[in-house]
Amino acid sequence: MERNMPQAFLQHYQLFLTPLSPLHLGSGEDYEPTNYVIEDGALYAFDPSQAALTPLQRNELLETAKRGDIFAIQRYFKKHGSVFADCAHNVVGVSRALADNYQEKLGQVANRERSGNKVGNNFTIERTAINPHNHRPYIPGSAFKGCLRTAVLERLSDGNLSRERIDQRNAIRYESNLLGSFASDGLRLLKTADFMPQGLVATQIQYATQIQYATNHKKQKVVKDGQVVRAKGVTGRRETIQHGQYRAFVADCTLQQLLLAHKPHIKQPDKSLPRKPVQPKSLQQLALDANRYHILRFEAENKILADQELVDPAWLQHTRMLLAELMPQLNRGNIMLVRLGKHGGAESKTISGLAQTKTVWLAAQAAGETHGLLPFGWALIEIDPQSENNALQDWCRQNSSHLHDIQAIQSKLAGRKQAAAAKAAALRAEAEAAEQARIAEAQAEQAAAAQRAAELEAMNPTERLIADWEERLQQFDFDSRNDVANSAFFNQMKTAFEQAVKEFDDNSKQQIAAAFSFKKLEVIKRGFFVGKREKEIKAILRQLRGE
Amino acid sequence: MQAYQLTLRPETAFGTPLVGDTLFGQICWGIVEQYGEALLESCLQGYTKGSPFLVVSDAFPKGYVPLPTLPSAYWQQGEETDRKKLKKRQWLPESALGEPSRRWQMKAKSSNDLVPELISRHSQPHNSLNRQTHTTGAGTGFAPYESEQIWYAAGHEWQIYLLLDEGRLNAAQLQQVLTNIGLSGYGRDASTGLGKFSIIALEKTALFEQRSGNAVFTLAASCPQGLGYDAAHSYYHTQTRFGRHGNIQATAGQPFKQPVLMAQTGAVFSGTPSGKHNVGQGITGISQSQPQAVQQGYAPALSFDLEQAN
């Protein structure tokens, strides 16, 4: 080989993902009532530290937090919802039922246990994985790869199920026999990227996610005493990436070919390199595996759901037509149908014939809904599309009416954020002005005190004593109930006057006695010089007058 | 050697930080894959004898270099006196390189000054499904796991300096190899989506030629041992690199290399011959399973005037 000739060892693909039904890929994080509020049919997620609270609101929050009552804290955030919504980093559409439920039940006690514990709804919502910097959802590459891996394994197993008892140990052996172990795994050569949302401006695509109830249903019809028994499964709240968003996510993917012509130093090539049959030749080959695996499951599951009248008939009809229209591309491996994330069902994560589950999770608008639901996790991935996909675009148009509300809310949030920024700036300006006024006042007080000190300094000792005590008498806040303060003040005054009796000359004493005649004292502090105090002060005044 | 400046934009989260020696290793594998092992062998001739064909720096925010590691007494004091705040100032704008070095700390910025949360680390939960039982984990029962991901601020550009001997590998070839790495992912968990980046530009830079002085500071981790630098006027933090093999060698036999003690990025060395744009040495003898494996102990280095008090 020519020394500098590039080798074709790397195939690169660009992938576009369009969700066909709601997707939920958890991030392990939840929305909790302390970091979201629901208003006008939308969930506003925020960072509480970013909110522009007035001093009053801040104190209220501190007081509520100090009490440690979780219901009070929930009510606080609901009460000041709009302040927090203004600083939201993300807005998510919410089904009407969930919004009503939030308004009714948040901060309320649902059950009082015999032990006295109050139990309420904690209103946590499972969140999809997000980019922590821009708070937009993404689809981890590991989820996509896991989905392909199952499909490849299905092809390799070719219906020959392991007849051994299935347990953890032989299951791992079974998988590594077919696909290879850690070192010799064929899918090591497939390198997928995370699916990232496309920019808003470039493609006119919204990243709306809507919270829906995940409801839990019996798959087969159960008839008891002539009545169809509906399953009473549990429900959960999930943030889901909404369907009907054309090419909402984009990712890169590379497939590597092993180059062994140069005979690398590998001790046991059989054990540490993927065998030829498990090395993917192209992504199209993997796409065919994925389609073979998923199309069957799509049909099988939706037939059951349609028979039970659980699934939304319009959605199912549109989606079946779409798949029929795209069948040539699906058969060529240019498009793949995949099932990603939570609630996809065990059948879509296992090779055929091994998983048989009795319930199915569906996306619903309300907890009690049993019609018009959607399955979780279906998506179409296009590999290096050369042009627009008209069929898919039409499908998105038909199935995107639910996105309009979210789009409107998102644009409203932009305006709201602007208004909030202005409000925060006004609050900041107000706080600054208050601070300036406080500083000015403090300065004025300081100047007055300095002036007063200078005046006192300029006086002779007698004048100073008179001026000082006139001022102190004026300032003293007499409260007949506060005996300690009253006594302390009276003792100070008595000490000062007694000192004057000893130290000052007769003339000065006369002046002091005239300035603080008992009549005057009575006027200045009414009710203070009574009883024992009256006697004592009169005695001192007599001494000052030289009587 | 010609200095190049590579500007890149991270496209996904990363598993391994973008550092020079790891990237150098991945470039070497990239050369083998793209152009064959013969080219890499000729490139690596003389690598351990002070003649590298390529020296790669760590990634820095665009327009910044790391603030050299110098004792705090060296810096001229500015308005900020809080030591903890000063310690966080780690990025020196390239425009400040022209000023006296004692003033650099005043000009330096912390990561938060550039972009809030320039680099953040988050946990990503995973579980692996058993295709036979549809349960998770290899042990008994439920065994999900978390792995840490490094997220670079969205849309922020990063740059890496590369010193390239164009006689051995030309810039177009280097760009091709880097493009491949960007597409297939850098570092840990590249096969499940981490470490993708796109290249914005690979262009020549005169940053290294413009500079002179009695000392240098490094732009990657380096091995200065036994090279005769002036110990009294050199300053650095050390770190131990527990290197691993990459690519097919990672799973063939022993994946671990011997640990190497290195001076961290931003190390200051005095007593270097002037006009040299890199410091350190090529390290070998670190692997039993691949004896010819090398480790980048070189680092691109910028000259500056270290004011020596005595």
Tab-separated table of C-alpha atoms in Angstrom, chain B residues 69-280:
chain	number	residue	atom	x	y	z
B	69	THR	CA	2.015	27.748	38.086
B	70	LEU	CA	3.951	30.292	40.132
B	71	PRO	CA	3.997	30.987	43.879
B	72	SER	CA	1.396	33.566	44.870
B	73	ALA	CA	4.121	35.886	46.156
B	74	TYR	CA	5.311	36.259	42.568
B	75	TRP	CA	2.170	37.962	41.353
B	76	GLN	CA	1.680	41.674	41.603
B	77	GLN	CA	-1.308	42.359	43.805
B	78	GLY	CA	-4.396	43.832	42.195
B	79	GLU	CA	-7.759	44.852	43.575
B	80	GLU	CA	-8.764	41.287	44.379
B	81	THR	CA	-7.116	39.990	47.539
B	82	ASP	CA	-9.208	36.912	48.303
B	83	ARG	CA	-6.769	34.044	47.806
B	84	LYS	CA	-9.473	31.516	47.040
B	85	LYS	CA	-10.827	33.677	44.255
B	86	LEU	CA	-7.331	34.288	42.928
B	87	LYS	CA	-6.597	30.567	42.854
B	88	LYS	CA	-9.558	30.009	40.563
B	89	ARG	CA	-8.157	32.369	37.955
B	90	GLN	CA	-6.595	29.832	35.687
B	91	TRP	CA	-7.096	31.193	32.166
B	92	LEU	CA	-4.740	33.841	30.848
B	93	PRO	CA	-5.960	35.782	27.788
B	94	GLU	CA	-3.480	35.560	24.918
B	95	SER	CA	-3.619	39.344	24.656
B	96	ALA	CA	-2.132	39.618	28.172
B	97	LEU	CA	0.999	37.666	27.184
B	98	GLY	CA	2.615	40.916	26.059
B	99	GLU	CA	2.501	42.412	29.543
B	100	PRO	CA	5.081	41.864	32.298
B	101	SER	CA	4.575	38.391	33.718
B	102	ARG	CA	4.055	39.662	37.271
B	103	ARG	CA	0.799	41.259	36.167
B	104	TRP	CA	-0.633	38.130	34.563
B	105	GLN	CA	-2.687	36.976	37.528
B	106	MET	CA	-4.533	40.297	37.506
B	107	LYS	CA	-5.501	39.692	33.878
B	108	ALA	CA	-6.392	36.040	34.290
B	109	LYS	CA	-9.978	34.811	34.397
B	110	SER	CA	-11.711	31.996	36.181
B	111	SER	CA	-13.834	29.467	34.297
B	112	ASN	CA	-16.976	31.140	35.595
B	113	ASP	CA	-15.811	34.525	34.322
B	114	LEU	CA	-15.699	33.133	30.791
B	115	VAL	CA	-19.001	31.252	30.717
B	116	PRO	CA	-21.093	30.096	33.668
B	117	GLU	CA	-20.326	26.407	34.066
B	118	LEU	CA	-17.618	26.244	31.410
B	119	ILE	CA	-16.943	22.640	32.340
B	120	SER	CA	-19.355	20.665	34.457
B	121	ARG	CA	-19.523	17.050	35.480
B	122	HIS	CA	-22.753	15.103	35.625
B	123	SER	CA	-23.677	11.517	36.287
B	124	GLN	CA	-25.458	9.555	33.605
B	125	PRO	CA	-27.391	6.545	34.855
B	126	HIS	CA	-27.188	3.376	32.774
B	127	ASN	CA	-28.355	-0.128	32.984
B	128	SER	CA	-27.567	-3.013	30.745
B	129	LEU	CA	-30.322	-5.393	29.866
B	130	ASN	CA	-30.019	-9.087	29.798
B	131	ARG	CA	-31.604	-10.057	26.479
B	132	GLN	CA	-32.772	-13.385	27.818
B	133	THR	CA	-34.426	-12.373	31.036
B	134	HIS	CA	-35.038	-8.684	30.437
B	135	THR	CA	-33.473	-7.927	33.782
B	136	THR	CA	-30.538	-5.677	34.387
B	137	GLY	CA	-27.050	-6.346	35.569
B	138	ALA	CA	-24.695	-9.260	35.714
B	139	GLY	CA	-24.991	-9.917	39.430
B	140	THR	CA	-28.121	-10.911	41.198
B	141	GLY	CA	-31.036	-8.648	40.535
B	142	PHE	CA	-31.119	-5.009	39.667
B	143	ALA	CA	-27.691	-3.514	39.037
B	144	PRO	CA	-27.824	-0.165	37.316
B	145	TYR	CA	-24.699	1.972	37.304
B	146	GLU	CA	-23.713	5.566	36.792
B	147	SER	CA	-20.843	6.974	34.811
B	148	GLU	CA	-19.529	10.480	35.012
B	149	GLN	CA	-19.685	12.722	31.984
B	150	ILE	CA	-17.893	15.965	31.315
B	151	TRP	CA	-20.028	18.606	29.616
B	152	TYR	CA	-18.423	21.613	27.980
B	153	ALA	CA	-20.560	24.771	27.804
B	154	ALA	CA	-22.817	24.633	24.755
B	155	GLY	CA	-21.434	26.300	21.670
B	156	HIS	CA	-18.164	27.320	23.325
B	157	GLU	CA	-15.061	26.848	21.214
B	158	TRP	CA	-11.833	25.261	22.421
B	159	GLN	CA	-8.370	25.320	21.038
B	160	ILE	CA	-5.426	22.969	21.029
B	161	TYR	CA	-1.852	23.826	19.984
B	162	LEU	CA	0.040	21.294	17.932
B	163	LEU	CA	3.737	21.425	17.072
B	164	LEU	CA	4.169	19.430	13.902
B	165	ASP	CA	7.216	18.285	11.966
B	166	GLU	CA	5.797	18.585	8.496
B	167	GLY	CA	8.579	16.527	7.019
B	168	ARG	CA	7.122	13.470	8.658
B	169	LEU	CA	3.386	14.167	8.691
B	170	ASN	CA	1.743	16.963	6.784
B	171	ALA	CA	-1.023	19.202	8.069
B	172	ALA	CA	-3.654	17.724	5.746
B	173	GLN	CA	-2.925	14.257	7.065
B	174	LEU	CA	-3.082	15.495	10.629
B	175	GLN	CA	-6.389	17.208	9.953
B	176	GLN	CA	-7.803	14.021	8.443
B	177	VAL	CA	-6.788	12.038	11.526
B	178	LEU	CA	-8.264	14.647	13.861
B	179	THR	CA	-11.494	14.708	11.855
B	180	ASN	CA	-11.744	10.934	12.246
B	181	ILE	CA	-11.233	11.225	15.993
B	182	GLY	CA	-13.931	13.903	16.162
B	183	LEU	CA	-16.338	11.663	14.282
B	184	SER	CA	-15.674	8.425	16.114
B	185	GLY	CA	-15.227	9.996	19.532
B	186	TYR	CA	-12.362	10.727	21.872
B	187	GLY	CA	-11.596	8.901	25.091
B	188	ARG	CA	-13.795	6.754	27.273
B	189	ASP	CA	-17.208	5.535	26.113
B	190	ALA	CA	-16.718	6.810	22.576
B	191	SER	CA	-18.648	3.780	21.385
B	192	THR	CA	-21.801	4.876	23.194
B	193	GLY	CA	-21.775	8.483	22.174
B	194	LEU	CA	-19.183	10.411	24.156
B	195	GLY	CA	-16.270	12.529	22.962
B	196	LYS	CA	-17.496	13.763	19.583
B	197	PHE	CA	-16.259	17.132	18.342
B	198	SER	CA	-16.173	19.042	15.089
B	199	ILE	CA	-13.160	20.862	13.778
B	200	ILE	CA	-13.655	24.514	12.982
B	201	ALA	CA	-10.135	25.319	11.815
B	202	LEU	CA	-6.596	24.031	11.783
B	203	GLU	CA	-4.354	26.964	11.036
B	204	LYS	CA	-0.757	28.032	11.495
B	205	THR	CA	-0.011	30.185	14.485
B	206	ALA	CA	2.962	32.410	15.222
B	207	LEU	CA	2.309	32.436	18.948
B	208	PHE	CA	5.419	30.419	19.749
B	209	GLU	CA	7.847	32.323	17.499
B	210	GLN	CA	6.854	35.746	18.774
B	211	ARG	CA	7.944	34.960	22.256
B	212	SER	CA	11.275	34.939	24.046
B	213	GLY	CA	12.445	34.948	27.627
B	214	ASN	CA	14.448	33.174	30.270
B	215	ALA	CA	11.774	30.588	31.147
B	216	VAL	CA	8.859	28.681	29.648
B	217	PHE	CA	5.463	27.487	30.795
B	218	THR	CA	3.929	24.333	29.417
B	219	LEU	CA	0.606	23.768	27.675
B	220	ALA	CA	0.340	20.064	28.494
B	221	ALA	CA	1.569	17.605	31.092
B	222	SER	CA	5.278	16.907	30.646
B	223	CYS	CA	8.183	14.788	31.891
B	224	PRO	CA	11.043	17.182	32.758
B	225	GLN	CA	13.130	14.579	34.599
B	226	GLY	CA	16.879	14.699	34.028
B	227	LEU	CA	16.791	17.415	31.380
B	228	GLY	CA	18.837	19.921	33.373
B	229	TYR	CA	16.248	22.607	34.031
B	230	ASP	CA	17.080	25.115	36.747
B	231	ALA	CA	15.445	23.529	39.801
B	232	ALA	CA	15.635	26.709	41.875
B	233	HIS	CA	13.489	28.606	39.423
B	234	SER	CA	11.088	25.950	38.199
B	235	TYR	CA	7.593	25.600	39.581
B	236	TYR	CA	5.026	22.872	38.973
B	237	HIS	CA	2.496	20.509	40.460
B	238	THR	CA	3.007	16.831	39.845
B	239	GLN	CA	0.543	14.163	38.862
B	240	THR	CA	0.746	10.483	38.140
B	241	ARG	CA	-0.656	9.363	34.816
B	242	PHE	CA	-1.978	5.846	34.836
B	243	GLY	CA	-1.966	5.377	31.093
B	244	ARG	CA	-3.832	2.750	29.142
B	245	HIS	CA	-3.583	1.289	25.700
B	246	GLY	CA	-6.060	2.377	23.098
B	247	ASN	CA	-7.871	0.826	20.163
B	248	ILE	CA	-7.344	-2.887	19.586
B	249	GLN	CA	-4.479	-3.005	22.045
B	250	ALA	CA	-6.853	-1.942	24.824
B	251	THR	CA	-8.493	-5.346	24.862
B	252	ALA	CA	-5.557	-7.458	23.748
B	253	GLY	CA	-3.794	-8.694	26.855
B	254	GLN	CA	-2.831	-6.137	29.453
B	255	PRO	CA	-4.597	-2.806	28.845
B	256	PHE	CA	-2.627	-0.865	31.458
B	257	LYS	CA	0.658	0.903	30.978
B	258	GLN	CA	3.139	1.671	33.723
B	259	PRO	CA	2.361	4.805	35.726
B	260	VAL	CA	4.334	7.916	34.785
B	261	LEU	CA	5.036	10.866	37.057
B	262	MET	CA	4.483	14.120	35.163
B	263	ALA	CA	4.513	17.861	35.762
B	264	GLN	CA	1.022	19.279	35.334
B	265	THR	CA	0.002	21.709	32.612
B	266	GLY	CA	1.173	25.250	33.333
B	267	ALA	CA	4.514	24.111	34.781
B	268	VAL	CA	7.284	26.716	34.686
B	269	PHE	CA	10.818	25.675	33.754
B	270	SER	CA	13.886	27.910	33.742
B	271	GLY	CA	17.229	27.185	32.179
B	272	THR	CA	15.799	25.935	28.912
B	273	PRO	CA	17.621	26.519	25.681
B	274	SER	CA	15.963	29.524	24.069
B	275	GLY	CA	14.129	29.148	20.780
B	276	LYS	CA	12.753	25.719	21.645
B	277	HIS	CA	9.016	25.458	21.563
B	278	ASN	CA	8.639	22.282	23.540
B	279	VAL	CA	9.999	20.810	26.742
B	280	GLY	CA	10.151	17.298	28.119
